[in-house]
Coordinates of C-alpha atoms in Angstrom, one line a residue:
M1 CA -20.6 13.6 25.1
P2 CA -20.2 12.4 21.5
L3 CA -20.5 8.6 21.1
F4 CA -16.9 8.0 20.0
A5 CA -15.4 10.3 22.7
Q6 CA -16.3 7.7 25.2
T7 CA -14.0 4.7 26.2
P8 CA -14.8 1.9 23.7
T9 CA -16.7 -1.2 24.9
L10 CA -14.9 -4.6 25.0
A11 CA -17.2 -7.0 23.1
W12 CA -15.0 -10.1 23.6
Q13 CA -11.4 -11.1 24.3
Q14 CA -9.8 -14.4 23.4
L15 CA -6.5 -16.1 23.9
Y16 CA -5.2 -18.9 21.5
G17 CA -2.6 -21.5 22.2
N18 CA -1.9 -24.3 24.8
S19 CA -0.8 -24.3 28.4
T20 CA 2.6 -25.8 27.7
D21 CA 4.0 -23.6 24.8
R22 CA 4.4 -19.9 24.5
E23 CA 2.6 -18.4 21.6
Y24 CA 3.2 -14.8 20.4
G25 CA 1.1 -12.7 18.1
N26 CA 2.9 -10.1 15.9
A27 CA 0.6 -9.4 13.0
S28 CA -3.1 -9.7 12.2
I29 CA -5.1 -9.5 8.9
R30 CA -8.7 -9.7 7.8
L31 CA -9.3 -12.0 4.8
N32 CA -13.1 -11.5 4.8
S33 CA -15.9 -10.5 7.2
N34 CA -15.7 -13.9 9.0
L35 CA -12.0 -14.9 8.7
Y36 CA -9.0 -13.4 10.5
V37 CA -5.4 -14.6 10.7
H38 CA -3.1 -13.8 13.5
G39 CA 0.6 -14.6 12.8
G40 CA 3.6 -14.8 15.1
Y41 CA 5.6 -17.7 16.6
L42 CA 5.4 -20.6 19.0
W43 CA 8.1 -21.4 21.5
P44 CA 7.9 -24.8 23.2
P45 CA 9.7 -25.6 26.4
S46 CA 11.6 -28.6 24.9
P47 CA 13.2 -28.5 22.5
S48 CA 13.4 -24.7 22.9
I49 CA 13.2 -23.9 19.2
V50 CA 11.0 -21.0 18.0
N51 CA 8.6 -22.0 15.2
T52 CA 6.6 -19.9 12.8
Y53 CA 2.9 -20.0 13.8
A54 CA -0.5 -18.7 12.8
V55 CA -4.1 -18.8 14.3
F56 CA -7.3 -18.6 12.2
T57 CA -10.5 -17.3 13.8
D58 CA -13.9 -16.1 12.7
G59 CA -15.3 -12.6 13.2
N60 CA -16.5 -13.5 16.7
G61 CA -13.1 -14.7 17.9
T62 CA -14.0 -18.4 17.7
F63 CA -11.0 -20.5 17.1
L64 CA -11.1 -22.3 13.7
R65 CA -7.6 -23.8 13.3
D66 CA -3.9 -23.1 13.8
K67 CA -0.9 -23.8 11.7
L68 CA 2.7 -24.5 12.5
F69 CA 5.5 -23.9 10.0
P70 CA 8.3 -25.8 11.6
D71 CA 11.0 -25.8 8.8
L72 CA 12.0 -22.2 9.4
N73 CA 14.7 -22.2 12.1
A74 CA 13.8 -19.7 14.8
G75 CA 11.2 -18.3 12.4
K76 CA 8.8 -15.5 13.4
I77 CA 6.0 -13.9 11.4
T78 CA 6.2 -10.2 11.7
G79 CA 4.0 -8.9 8.9
M80 CA 1.1 -10.1 6.7
A81 CA -1.0 -8.8 3.8
A82 CA -4.3 -10.0 2.3
N83 CA -4.6 -10.8 -1.4
D84 CA -7.7 -10.3 -3.6
D85 CA -8.1 -14.0 -4.2
G86 CA -8.7 -14.8 -0.5
T87 CA -5.1 -15.9 0.1
F88 CA -2.5 -14.0 2.2
V89 CA 1.3 -13.5 2.4
A90 CA 3.3 -13.5 5.6
C91 CA 6.9 -12.2 6.0
G92 CA 9.3 -12.6 8.8
S93 CA 12.8 -13.6 9.8
Y94 CA 14.6 -16.8 10.5
Q95 CA 18.2 -18.0 11.1
D96 CA 19.9 -19.4 8.0
S97 CA 22.4 -22.2 7.9
V98 CA 25.3 -20.0 9.0
G99 CA 23.3 -18.4 11.9
A100 CA 22.6 -15.1 10.2
W101 CA 19.2 -13.5 10.2
A102 CA 17.4 -14.0 6.8
V103 CA 14.0 -12.9 5.5
F104 CA 11.2 -15.1 4.3
I105 CA 7.9 -14.5 2.6
F106 CA 5.3 -17.1 1.8
K107 CA 1.8 -17.2 0.3
A108 CA -0.8 -19.4 1.9
D109 CA -4.5 -20.2 1.4
Q110 CA -7.3 -19.8 4.0
L111 CA -6.4 -23.2 5.5
G112 CA -2.7 -22.2 6.0
N113 CA -1.4 -24.4 3.1
I114 CA 1.7 -22.8 1.7
Q115 CA 1.5 -22.2 -2.1
W116 CA 5.1 -20.8 -2.4
R117 CA 7.8 -19.6 -0.1
R118 CA 11.0 -17.5 -0.8
S119 CA 14.0 -16.7 1.3
F120 CA 16.5 -13.8 1.1
T121 CA 19.8 -14.3 2.9
G122 CA 22.8 -12.1 3.7
D123 CA 22.3 -10.9 7.3
M124 CA 19.1 -9.0 6.4
G125 CA 18.1 -8.5 10.0
N126 CA 14.5 -8.9 11.2
S127 CA 11.8 -8.6 8.6
Q128 CA 9.2 -6.2 9.9
R129 CA 6.3 -5.5 7.6
V130 CA 5.0 -6.4 4.1
V131 CA 2.9 -4.2 1.8
R132 CA 1.1 -5.5 -1.3
V133 CA 1.4 -3.7 -4.6
P134 CA -0.3 -4.6 -7.9
D135 CA 2.8 -6.2 -9.3
G136 CA 4.2 -7.8 -6.1
Y137 CA 5.2 -7.1 -2.5
L138 CA 7.4 -4.6 -0.6
I139 CA 9.2 -5.9 2.5
I140 CA 11.0 -3.6 5.0
T141 CA 13.7 -5.1 7.2
S142 CA 15.4 -3.8 10.4
N143 CA 19.0 -4.1 9.3
Q144 CA 20.1 -0.8 7.7
V145 CA 16.5 -0.1 6.5
R146 CA 16.4 -2.4 3.6
I147 CA 13.4 -2.7 1.3
I148 CA 13.0 -5.8 -0.9
K149 CA 10.7 -5.8 -3.9
T150 CA 9.3 -9.1 -5.2
D151 CA 6.9 -10.1 -7.9
L152 CA 3.5 -11.7 -7.2
N153 CA 5.2 -15.1 -6.8
G154 CA 7.7 -13.8 -4.3
R155 CA 10.6 -13.8 -6.7
F156 CA 13.3 -11.2 -6.1
I157 CA 13.1 -8.0 -8.3
W158 CA 15.3 -5.5 -6.4
K159 CA 16.7 -4.5 -3.0
K160 CA 17.6 -1.0 -1.7
V161 CA 19.7 -0.2 1.3
Y162 CA 19.3 3.2 2.8
G163 CA 21.9 3.4 5.6
Q164 CA 24.1 1.6 8.1
D165 CA 23.3 2.5 11.7
C166 CA 19.6 2.4 11.3
G167 CA 16.6 0.1 11.1
G168 CA 13.2 -0.1 9.4
E169 CA 9.9 -0.7 11.1
S170 CA 7.0 -0.1 8.7
I171 CA 6.2 1.1 5.2
T172 CA 3.1 3.1 4.4
P173 CA 1.6 4.1 1.0
L174 CA 0.9 7.8 0.6
P175 CA -1.8 9.5 -1.6
D176 CA 0.7 11.0 -4.0
G177 CA 1.9 7.5 -5.1
S178 CA 5.0 7.5 -2.9
Y179 CA 5.8 5.4 0.2
L180 CA 6.9 6.3 3.7
A181 CA 9.5 4.1 5.4
T182 CA 9.5 4.6 9.2
G183 CA 12.2 3.5 11.5
W184 CA 15.2 4.8 13.5
S185 CA 18.7 6.0 13.1
T186 CA 21.5 5.8 15.7
R187 CA 22.9 9.1 17.0
G188 CA 26.2 8.0 18.6
G189 CA 25.8 4.8 20.6
A190 CA 24.6 4.2 24.1
S191 CA 23.3 6.9 26.4
T192 CA 25.7 8.1 29.1
V193 CA 22.9 8.5 31.6
S194 CA 20.1 6.0 30.7
T195 CA 20.2 2.4 29.7
F196 CA 18.9 3.1 26.2
Y197 CA 20.7 3.8 22.9
K198 CA 20.6 7.2 21.4
L199 CA 18.2 6.9 18.5
S200 CA 16.0 9.2 16.5
Y201 CA 13.0 8.8 14.2
W202 CA 14.2 8.2 10.6
L203 CA 11.6 8.8 7.9
L204 CA 12.2 8.2 4.2
K205 CA 9.8 9.3 1.4
L206 CA 10.4 6.9 -1.5
R207 CA 9.3 6.5 -5.1
P208 CA 7.7 3.2 -6.2
N209 CA 11.0 2.0 -7.5
G210 CA 12.6 2.5 -4.1
D211 CA 14.5 5.7 -5.0
T212 CA 14.7 8.3 -2.2
I213 CA 12.7 11.5 -2.6
Y214 CA 13.9 13.0 0.7
T215 CA 14.5 11.9 4.3
R216 CA 13.8 13.4 7.7
I217 CA 15.5 12.7 11.1
I218 CA 13.4 13.9 14.0
G219 CA 14.5 13.8 17.6
T220 CA 17.0 15.1 20.2
P221 CA 20.4 13.5 19.5
T222 CA 20.9 12.4 23.2
N223 CA 17.4 10.8 23.5
Y224 CA 15.9 7.4 22.5
E225 CA 13.1 8.1 20.0
V226 CA 11.9 5.3 17.7
G227 CA 9.0 5.2 15.1
H228 CA 7.1 1.9 14.8
A229 CA 4.1 2.8 12.6
A230 CA 2.7 5.6 10.4
A231 CA -0.7 6.5 9.0
N232 CA -2.1 9.1 6.6
T233 CA -4.1 12.0 8.1
Q234 CA -6.9 14.1 6.7
D235 CA -4.8 17.2 6.0
G236 CA -2.4 15.3 3.7
G237 CA 0.2 14.7 6.4
V238 CA 1.1 11.6 8.4
A239 CA 1.0 10.6 12.1
V240 CA 3.8 8.4 13.5
A241 CA 3.6 6.2 16.6
G242 CA 6.6 5.0 18.6
A243 CA 8.5 5.4 21.9
Y244 CA 10.5 8.1 23.7
V245 CA 13.1 8.0 26.5
A246 CA 14.7 11.1 27.8
N247 CA 18.5 11.1 28.5
V248 CA 18.0 11.6 32.2
P249 CA 18.7 9.3 35.2
N250 CA 15.9 6.7 36.1
T251 CA 13.8 7.7 33.1
K252 CA 10.8 5.8 31.9
R253 CA 9.8 5.0 28.4
Q254 CA 6.8 6.9 27.0
G255 CA 4.5 6.2 24.2
Q256 CA 4.9 9.0 21.6
V257 CA 2.9 10.4 18.6
L258 CA 4.3 12.7 16.1
K259 CA 2.1 14.7 13.7
L260 CA 3.9 15.7 10.5
D261 CA 2.8 17.7 7.5
S262 CA 3.0 16.5 3.9
L263 CA 6.7 17.4 3.8
L264 CA 7.4 15.5 7.0
N265 CA 7.9 18.6 9.0
L266 CA 7.0 18.2 12.7
Q267 CA 3.7 20.0 13.6
W268 CA 3.1 18.7 17.1
E269 CA 4.0 15.7 19.4
M270 CA 2.5 14.1 22.4
K271 CA 4.1 11.7 25.0
V272 CA 1.9 9.3 27.0
M273 CA 2.7 7.8 30.3
P274 CA -0.2 5.8 31.7
N275 CA -1.5 7.1 35.1
G276 CA 1.2 9.7 35.0
G277 CA 3.9 7.1 35.4
S278 CA 3.0 6.6 39.1
Y279 CA 3.3 2.8 38.9
S280 CA 4.5 2.2 35.4
V281 CA 8.0 1.5 34.1
G282 CA 7.1 2.8 30.7
C283 CA 4.8 2.7 27.6
E284 CA 5.3 2.2 23.9
F285 CA 3.0 2.4 20.8
F286 CA 3.1 -0.1 17.9
A287 CA 0.0 0.9 15.9
I288 CA -1.9 4.1 15.1
Q289 CA -5.1 4.9 13.2
P290 CA -6.5 8.4 12.6
T291 CA -10.3 8.7 12.8
V292 CA -12.8 10.7 10.8
S293 CA -13.3 13.0 13.8
G294 CA -9.6 14.0 13.6
D295 CA -8.4 12.1 16.6
Y296 CA -5.8 9.3 16.7
V297 CA -6.2 5.8 18.3
V298 CA -2.9 4.2 19.3
A299 CA -2.1 0.8 20.8
G300 CA 0.9 -0.9 22.3
Q301 CA 2.0 -1.9 25.7
N302 CA 2.4 -0.5 29.2
F303 CA 5.4 -1.7 31.1
R304 CA 4.7 -2.6 34.8
N305 CA 7.4 -3.4 37.3
T306 CA 7.1 -7.2 36.6
Y307 CA 5.1 -7.6 33.4
N308 CA 3.6 -5.9 30.4
E309 CA 0.0 -4.8 29.9
A310 CA -1.9 -4.3 26.6
F311 CA -2.8 -0.6 26.3
M312 CA -4.8 1.6 24.0
A313 CA -5.5 5.3 24.0
R314 CA -7.2 8.0 22.0
I315 CA -5.4 11.3 21.4
T316 CA -7.0 14.6 20.5
P317 CA -4.8 17.0 18.5
P318 CA -4.2 20.6 19.7
T319 CA -7.0 23.1 18.9
T320 CA -4.6 26.0 18.4
L321 CA -1.2 26.3 16.8
G322 CA 1.4 25.6 19.4
G323 CA -1.2 24.1 21.8
N324 CA -1.0 20.7 23.5
A325 CA -2.6 17.5 22.4
G326 CA -4.9 15.8 24.9
L327 CA -5.6 12.2 26.1
N328 CA -9.3 11.5 25.3
W329 CA -9.4 8.1 26.8
S330 CA -7.1 5.1 27.6
S331 CA -7.8 1.5 28.3
Y332 CA -5.9 -1.5 29.7
F333 CA -6.8 -5.1 29.0
T334 CA -6.5 -7.6 31.8
G335 CA -4.6 -10.7 30.5
G336 CA -3.1 -8.7 27.6
A337 CA 0.6 -8.2 27.2
F338 CA 0.9 -6.0 24.1
I339 CA -1.0 -5.0 21.0
R340 CA 0.6 -5.0 17.5
E341 CA -2.4 -4.5 15.2
I342 CA -5.6 -2.5 15.0
L343 CA -8.1 -3.6 12.2
F344 CA -10.8 -1.0 12.1
E345 CA -14.3 -1.6 10.5
N346 CA -16.3 1.3 9.0
D347 CA -18.9 0.9 11.8
G348 CA -16.5 2.1 14.4
S349 CA -15.6 -1.3 15.7
A350 CA -12.1 -2.7 15.7
M351 CA -10.4 -6.1 15.9
V352 CA -7.2 -5.9 17.9
G353 CA -4.4 -8.4 17.7
G354 CA -1.3 -9.1 19.8
T355 CA -0.1 -11.3 22.7
G356 CA -1.6 -12.0 26.1
Y357 CA -1.2 -14.1 29.3
I358 CA -3.0 -17.3 30.3
G359 CA -3.1 -17.9 34.0
P360 CA -0.4 -16.2 36.2
V361 CA 1.3 -13.2 34.7
S362 CA 4.5 -14.7 33.3
S363 CA 6.4 -14.9 30.1
A364 CA 6.0 -18.7 30.3
N365 CA 2.3 -18.3 29.8
M366 CA 2.1 -16.3 26.6
Q367 CA -0.7 -16.8 24.0
V368 CA -1.9 -15.1 20.9
L369 CA -4.4 -12.4 21.8
A370 CA -7.4 -11.1 19.9
L371 CA -10.2 -8.8 21.1
K372 CA -13.1 -6.9 19.6
L373 CA -14.0 -3.3 20.6
I374 CA -17.1 -1.3 19.6
N375 CA -17.6 2.4 19.6
T376 CA -13.9 2.9 18.9
D377 CA -14.5 5.5 16.1
Q378 CA -14.8 5.3 12.3
P379 CA -11.3 5.1 10.7
Y380 CA -10.0 7.8 8.3
R381 CA -8.9 6.2 5.1
P382 CA -7.5 8.4 2.4
D383 CA -9.0 8.4 -1.1
F384 CA -6.0 7.2 -3.1
C385 CA -8.1 7.3 -6.3
A386 CA -9.2 11.0 -6.0
T387 CA -7.0 11.6 -9.1
P388 CA -7.5 8.3 -11.1
P389 CA -5.1 7.0 -13.7
Q390 CA -5.7 7.6 -17.4
A391 CA -5.5 4.7 -19.8
Y392 CA -4.3 5.4 -23.3
F393 CA -3.7 3.3 -26.4
T394 CA -4.4 3.4 -30.2
T395 CA -5.0 0.6 -32.7
Q396 CA -3.8 -0.3 -36.1
L397 CA -5.6 -2.8 -38.3
R398 CA -3.4 -5.2 -40.3
P399 CA -4.6 -7.8 -42.7
D400 CA -3.8 -10.6 -40.3
S401 CA -3.9 -8.9 -36.9
L402 CA -4.8 -6.0 -34.7
I403 CA -1.9 -3.9 -33.3
L404 CA -2.4 -2.1 -30.0
L405 CA 0.1 0.8 -29.5
G406 CA 1.1 3.2 -26.8
G407 CA -0.3 1.6 -23.7
S408 CA 2.9 2.5 -21.8
A409 CA 1.9 6.2 -22.3
S410 CA -1.0 5.8 -19.8
Q411 CA -0.7 8.2 -16.9
S412 CA -0.8 7.2 -13.2
G413 CA -2.7 10.3 -12.1
L414 CA -0.3 10.7 -9.1
R415 CA 2.7 12.9 -8.7
Y416 CA 5.1 10.0 -7.8
G417 CA 2.9 7.1 -9.0
V418 CA 3.4 4.7 -11.8
I419 CA 1.3 2.3 -13.8
S420 CA 1.9 -1.1 -12.3
K421 CA -0.4 -3.3 -14.4
W422 CA -1.7 -3.3 -18.0
E423 CA -4.6 -5.6 -19.0
Y424 CA -5.7 -5.8 -22.6
Q425 CA -9.0 -7.4 -23.3
F426 CA -9.6 -8.2 -27.0
G427 CA -13.3 -8.8 -27.0
D428 CA -13.1 -12.5 -28.0
G429 CA -12.6 -13.9 -24.5
S430 CA -8.8 -13.6 -24.5
R431 CA -6.7 -11.1 -22.7
F432 CA -3.0 -10.1 -22.2
I433 CA -1.6 -8.9 -18.8
T434 CA 1.8 -7.4 -18.3
Y435 CA 3.5 -5.6 -15.4
Q436 CA 6.3 -4.2 -17.7
P437 CA 5.8 -0.9 -19.5
S438 CA 8.1 -2.1 -22.4
A439 CA 5.6 -5.0 -23.0
A440 CA 2.7 -2.6 -23.0
K441 CA 4.1 -0.4 -25.8
R442 CA 3.1 -2.7 -28.7
V443 CA 0.7 -5.7 -28.4
A444 CA -0.4 -7.8 -31.4
H445 CA -3.5 -10.0 -31.4
K446 CA -4.8 -12.3 -34.1
Y447 CA -8.5 -13.1 -34.3
N448 CA -10.0 -16.3 -35.5
Q449 CA -12.5 -14.3 -37.6
P450 CA -12.0 -11.9 -40.5
A451 CA -12.4 -8.2 -39.7
Q452 CA -15.8 -8.0 -41.5
L453 CA -17.2 -10.3 -38.8
L454 CA -15.8 -8.3 -35.9
F455 CA -18.0 -5.3 -36.2
G456 CA -19.0 -4.1 -32.8
T457 CA -16.1 -5.8 -31.0
A458 CA -14.8 -3.8 -28.0
V459 CA -11.1 -3.8 -27.3
K460 CA -10.2 -2.6 -23.8
L461 CA -7.2 -1.5 -21.8
I462 CA -7.4 -1.5 -18.0
V463 CA -4.5 0.1 -16.3
T464 CA -3.8 0.0 -12.5
N465 CA -1.5 2.4 -10.8
N466 CA 0.7 1.4 -7.8
L467 CA -2.1 2.4 -5.3
F468 CA -4.6 0.0 -7.0
C469 CA -6.6 2.7 -8.8
T470 CA -7.8 1.7 -12.3
D471 CA -9.0 3.3 -15.5
T472 CA -10.5 1.6 -18.6
L473 CA -10.3 2.8 -22.2
T474 CA -12.6 1.1 -24.7
L475 CA -12.0 1.4 -28.5
Y476 CA -13.9 -0.2 -31.4
P477 CA -11.3 -0.7 -34.1
F478 CA -13.7 -2.7 -36.2
G479 CA -16.6 -0.2 -36.0
G480 CA -20.0 -0.5 -34.5
G481 CA -19.2 1.1 -31.2
P482 CA -21.2 3.8 -29.4
T483 CA -19.5 6.4 -31.6
G484 CA -20.5 4.6 -34.8
I485 CA -17.0 4.0 -36.2
S486 CA -17.6 2.1 -39.5
E487 CA -15.4 3.4 -42.2
A488 CA -12.2 2.3 -40.4
T489 CA -13.3 -1.3 -40.6
A490 CA -14.0 -1.3 -44.3
Q491 CA -10.9 0.7 -45.2
Q492 CA -8.5 -0.5 -42.4
V493 CA -7.6 3.1 -41.6
E494 CA -4.3 3.3 -39.7
V495 CA -3.9 6.2 -37.4
K496 CA -0.4 7.7 -37.0
L497 CA 0.2 10.3 -34.2
F498 CA 3.7 11.5 -34.3
S499 CA 5.4 13.0 -31.2
Q500 CA 3.0 11.6 -28.6
P501 CA 2.8 13.0 -25.9
L502 CA 2.3 16.4 -27.5
Q503 CA 4.9 18.9 -26.2
Q504 CA 5.0 21.6 -28.9
R505 CA 3.9 20.1 -32.2
A506 CA 2.6 16.8 -33.5
T507 CA 1.2 15.3 -36.7
L508 CA -2.0 13.2 -37.0
E509 CA -2.3 11.1 -40.1
L510 CA -4.8 8.6 -41.4
K511 CA -3.0 5.9 -43.4
N512 CA -5.0 4.1 -46.2
Y513 CA -7.9 6.5 -46.0
R514 CA -9.6 6.4 -49.4
G515 CA -12.9 8.1 -48.6
K516 CA -14.0 11.2 -50.5
A517 CA -16.1 12.8 -47.7
R518 CA -14.7 15.9 -46.0
L519 CA -13.2 15.1 -42.7
Q520 CA -13.2 17.2 -39.5
L521 CA -11.0 16.9 -36.4
E522 CA -12.7 17.3 -33.0
F523 CA -11.3 17.4 -29.5
T524 CA -12.9 17.0 -26.0
D525 CA -11.7 16.6 -22.5
L526 CA -12.5 13.4 -20.5
L527 CA -15.8 14.9 -19.4
G528 CA -16.9 15.3 -23.1
R529 CA -16.5 19.1 -23.1
K530 CA -15.1 20.5 -26.3
V531 CA -11.6 22.0 -26.2
T532 CA -9.7 24.0 -28.7
V533 CA -6.5 22.4 -30.1
L534 CA -4.7 24.5 -32.7
H535 CA -4.5 22.4 -35.9
R536 CA -4.5 22.8 -39.6
Q537 CA -5.2 20.3 -42.4
E538 CA -2.3 19.8 -44.7
K539 CA -4.3 17.5 -47.0
P540 CA -7.2 15.0 -46.6
G541 CA -6.3 12.8 -43.6
L542 CA -3.2 14.8 -42.5
W543 CA -3.2 17.5 -39.7
Q544 CA -0.5 19.5 -37.9
L545 CA -1.3 20.0 -34.2
E546 CA 0.1 22.7 -31.9
K547 CA 0.0 22.7 -28.1
G548 CA -0.5 26.5 -27.8
N549 CA -2.1 27.3 -24.4
L550 CA -3.5 23.8 -23.9
S551 CA -3.1 22.6 -20.3
K552 CA -1.2 19.4 -19.5
G553 CA -3.5 16.4 -19.4
L554 CA -5.3 13.8 -21.4
Y555 CA -7.8 14.6 -24.2
L556 CA -9.9 12.7 -26.7
Y557 CA -9.9 13.3 -30.5
R558 CA -12.3 12.1 -33.2
V559 CA -12.0 12.2 -36.9
V560 CA -15.5 12.5 -38.3
S561 CA -17.1 12.5 -41.7
P562 CA -20.7 13.8 -42.4
S563 CA -22.0 10.2 -41.8
S564 CA -19.7 8.5 -39.2
V565 CA -16.7 8.6 -37.0
V566 CA -13.7 7.5 -39.0
A567 CA -11.1 7.3 -36.2
Q568 CA -10.7 8.2 -32.5
G569 CA -8.1 8.1 -29.8
K570 CA -6.4 9.9 -26.9
L571 CA -4.0 12.8 -27.1
V572 CA -1.6 13.2 -24.2
V573 CA -0.3 16.7 -23.6
H574 CA 2.8 17.5 -21.6

């Protein structure tokens, strides 16, 4: 039997809290190899007021510290995201001064000290999850499927509302630069047979600015079917985990997995009832992770008659079209109530977070749960940067400054992606960062030295798309670079490229060129291979370009004399 086809081994299991309060774990993140944070809420017996709460542990589950955030009325952490600087953000819901559910987000350091906190009021419903993007954060809420975009300091940028009788559960980045919002939509109120509402999976494919690309509703109108989490699969599709209840008398809730193609069309589904439902009230999945072997690891809870039980399973997809998926293995965890998060490592181990019981099985004895599994399987993680972004800018030398132009024309490399961050490095230790394309169009920089002393200075533009993929373009406007640009420094040659990107025709002109040498225009692709671009020289330093049969993309051009490179840059073709 293959190693990962076996039931995983429990390395350790820990509960965190005290014997008098109830502590719940809703979200878990990994800040580094030896620091994890589990967020949720604490509910004391008296006064019976819910407080936002977090537990910090090392990689072996050893308790390091906990943190209470008592000034959020009935506050609960429901989602977290790690930042590159070792900090993290947490989102959740609380009751505002008029009793309506509002959304909070805060940033904290590794000790739990809050650096900033923001609130968004207006009956937002329960906040569910938060996703980090290069220029801020995306928060999805349960009331009407609302998505809030903030900047890196949590300040409001925009909010989108996608429906009325619906709710959002999670948001997932997709390899084409879009995002998948997962949740549910009502289908006509309460069931006439079971005790559940009639709900169906509601999936929204969204652009980075929140605009809808298309939506899918999946499910039988009379049933209860809810999606909680989604993940990318190796074939370019997605897998969604949730719950299913048939509209029949005395029915039981079942864990459910949907496999969808890249257009969100249903390919297959599987429902799971532990032990065939012989002693279970039901089952529900809150987390899902595809593996490199093609299987799916899911986690959630199994409802017993008097209590819940933390539950995980591994599902094997059908081997033939129209076939049935199979249950590879399933595991229960004594003392566990439910699992909300699976944090996989590349070695096949996984840190699992949720809520458990201490002492007798009772809701009055809840504590934050963390456990470590080995031999779970290696996770599949999509290569978001298979098609990287393409940085672009040109330079103009002025007597008192250097002008950088066209950075906003950089390409994301993704069908629905956008450039989210531009960072200019001027070669003198200074830099300019912007998250706005309008600010990247034209950037001026003054040096403390004359141009003659800046020979060999590299000027860079680093662009980052919304999936954190980067590209760097380096130019040497003062000469002395790898391509030997030197005449541009002495003569302060200014390059003008009209109608960029090139669609049909464009003009390339060298302003202030006073050399007498014959110039030649050369083109290559990004791999350095020569390409043919139709062009004719009107006069020294002036060319007319035509697209012809040139494919859409990014190309490099050089203006060369017999002794040096006079100018160079990028040509964007649409």
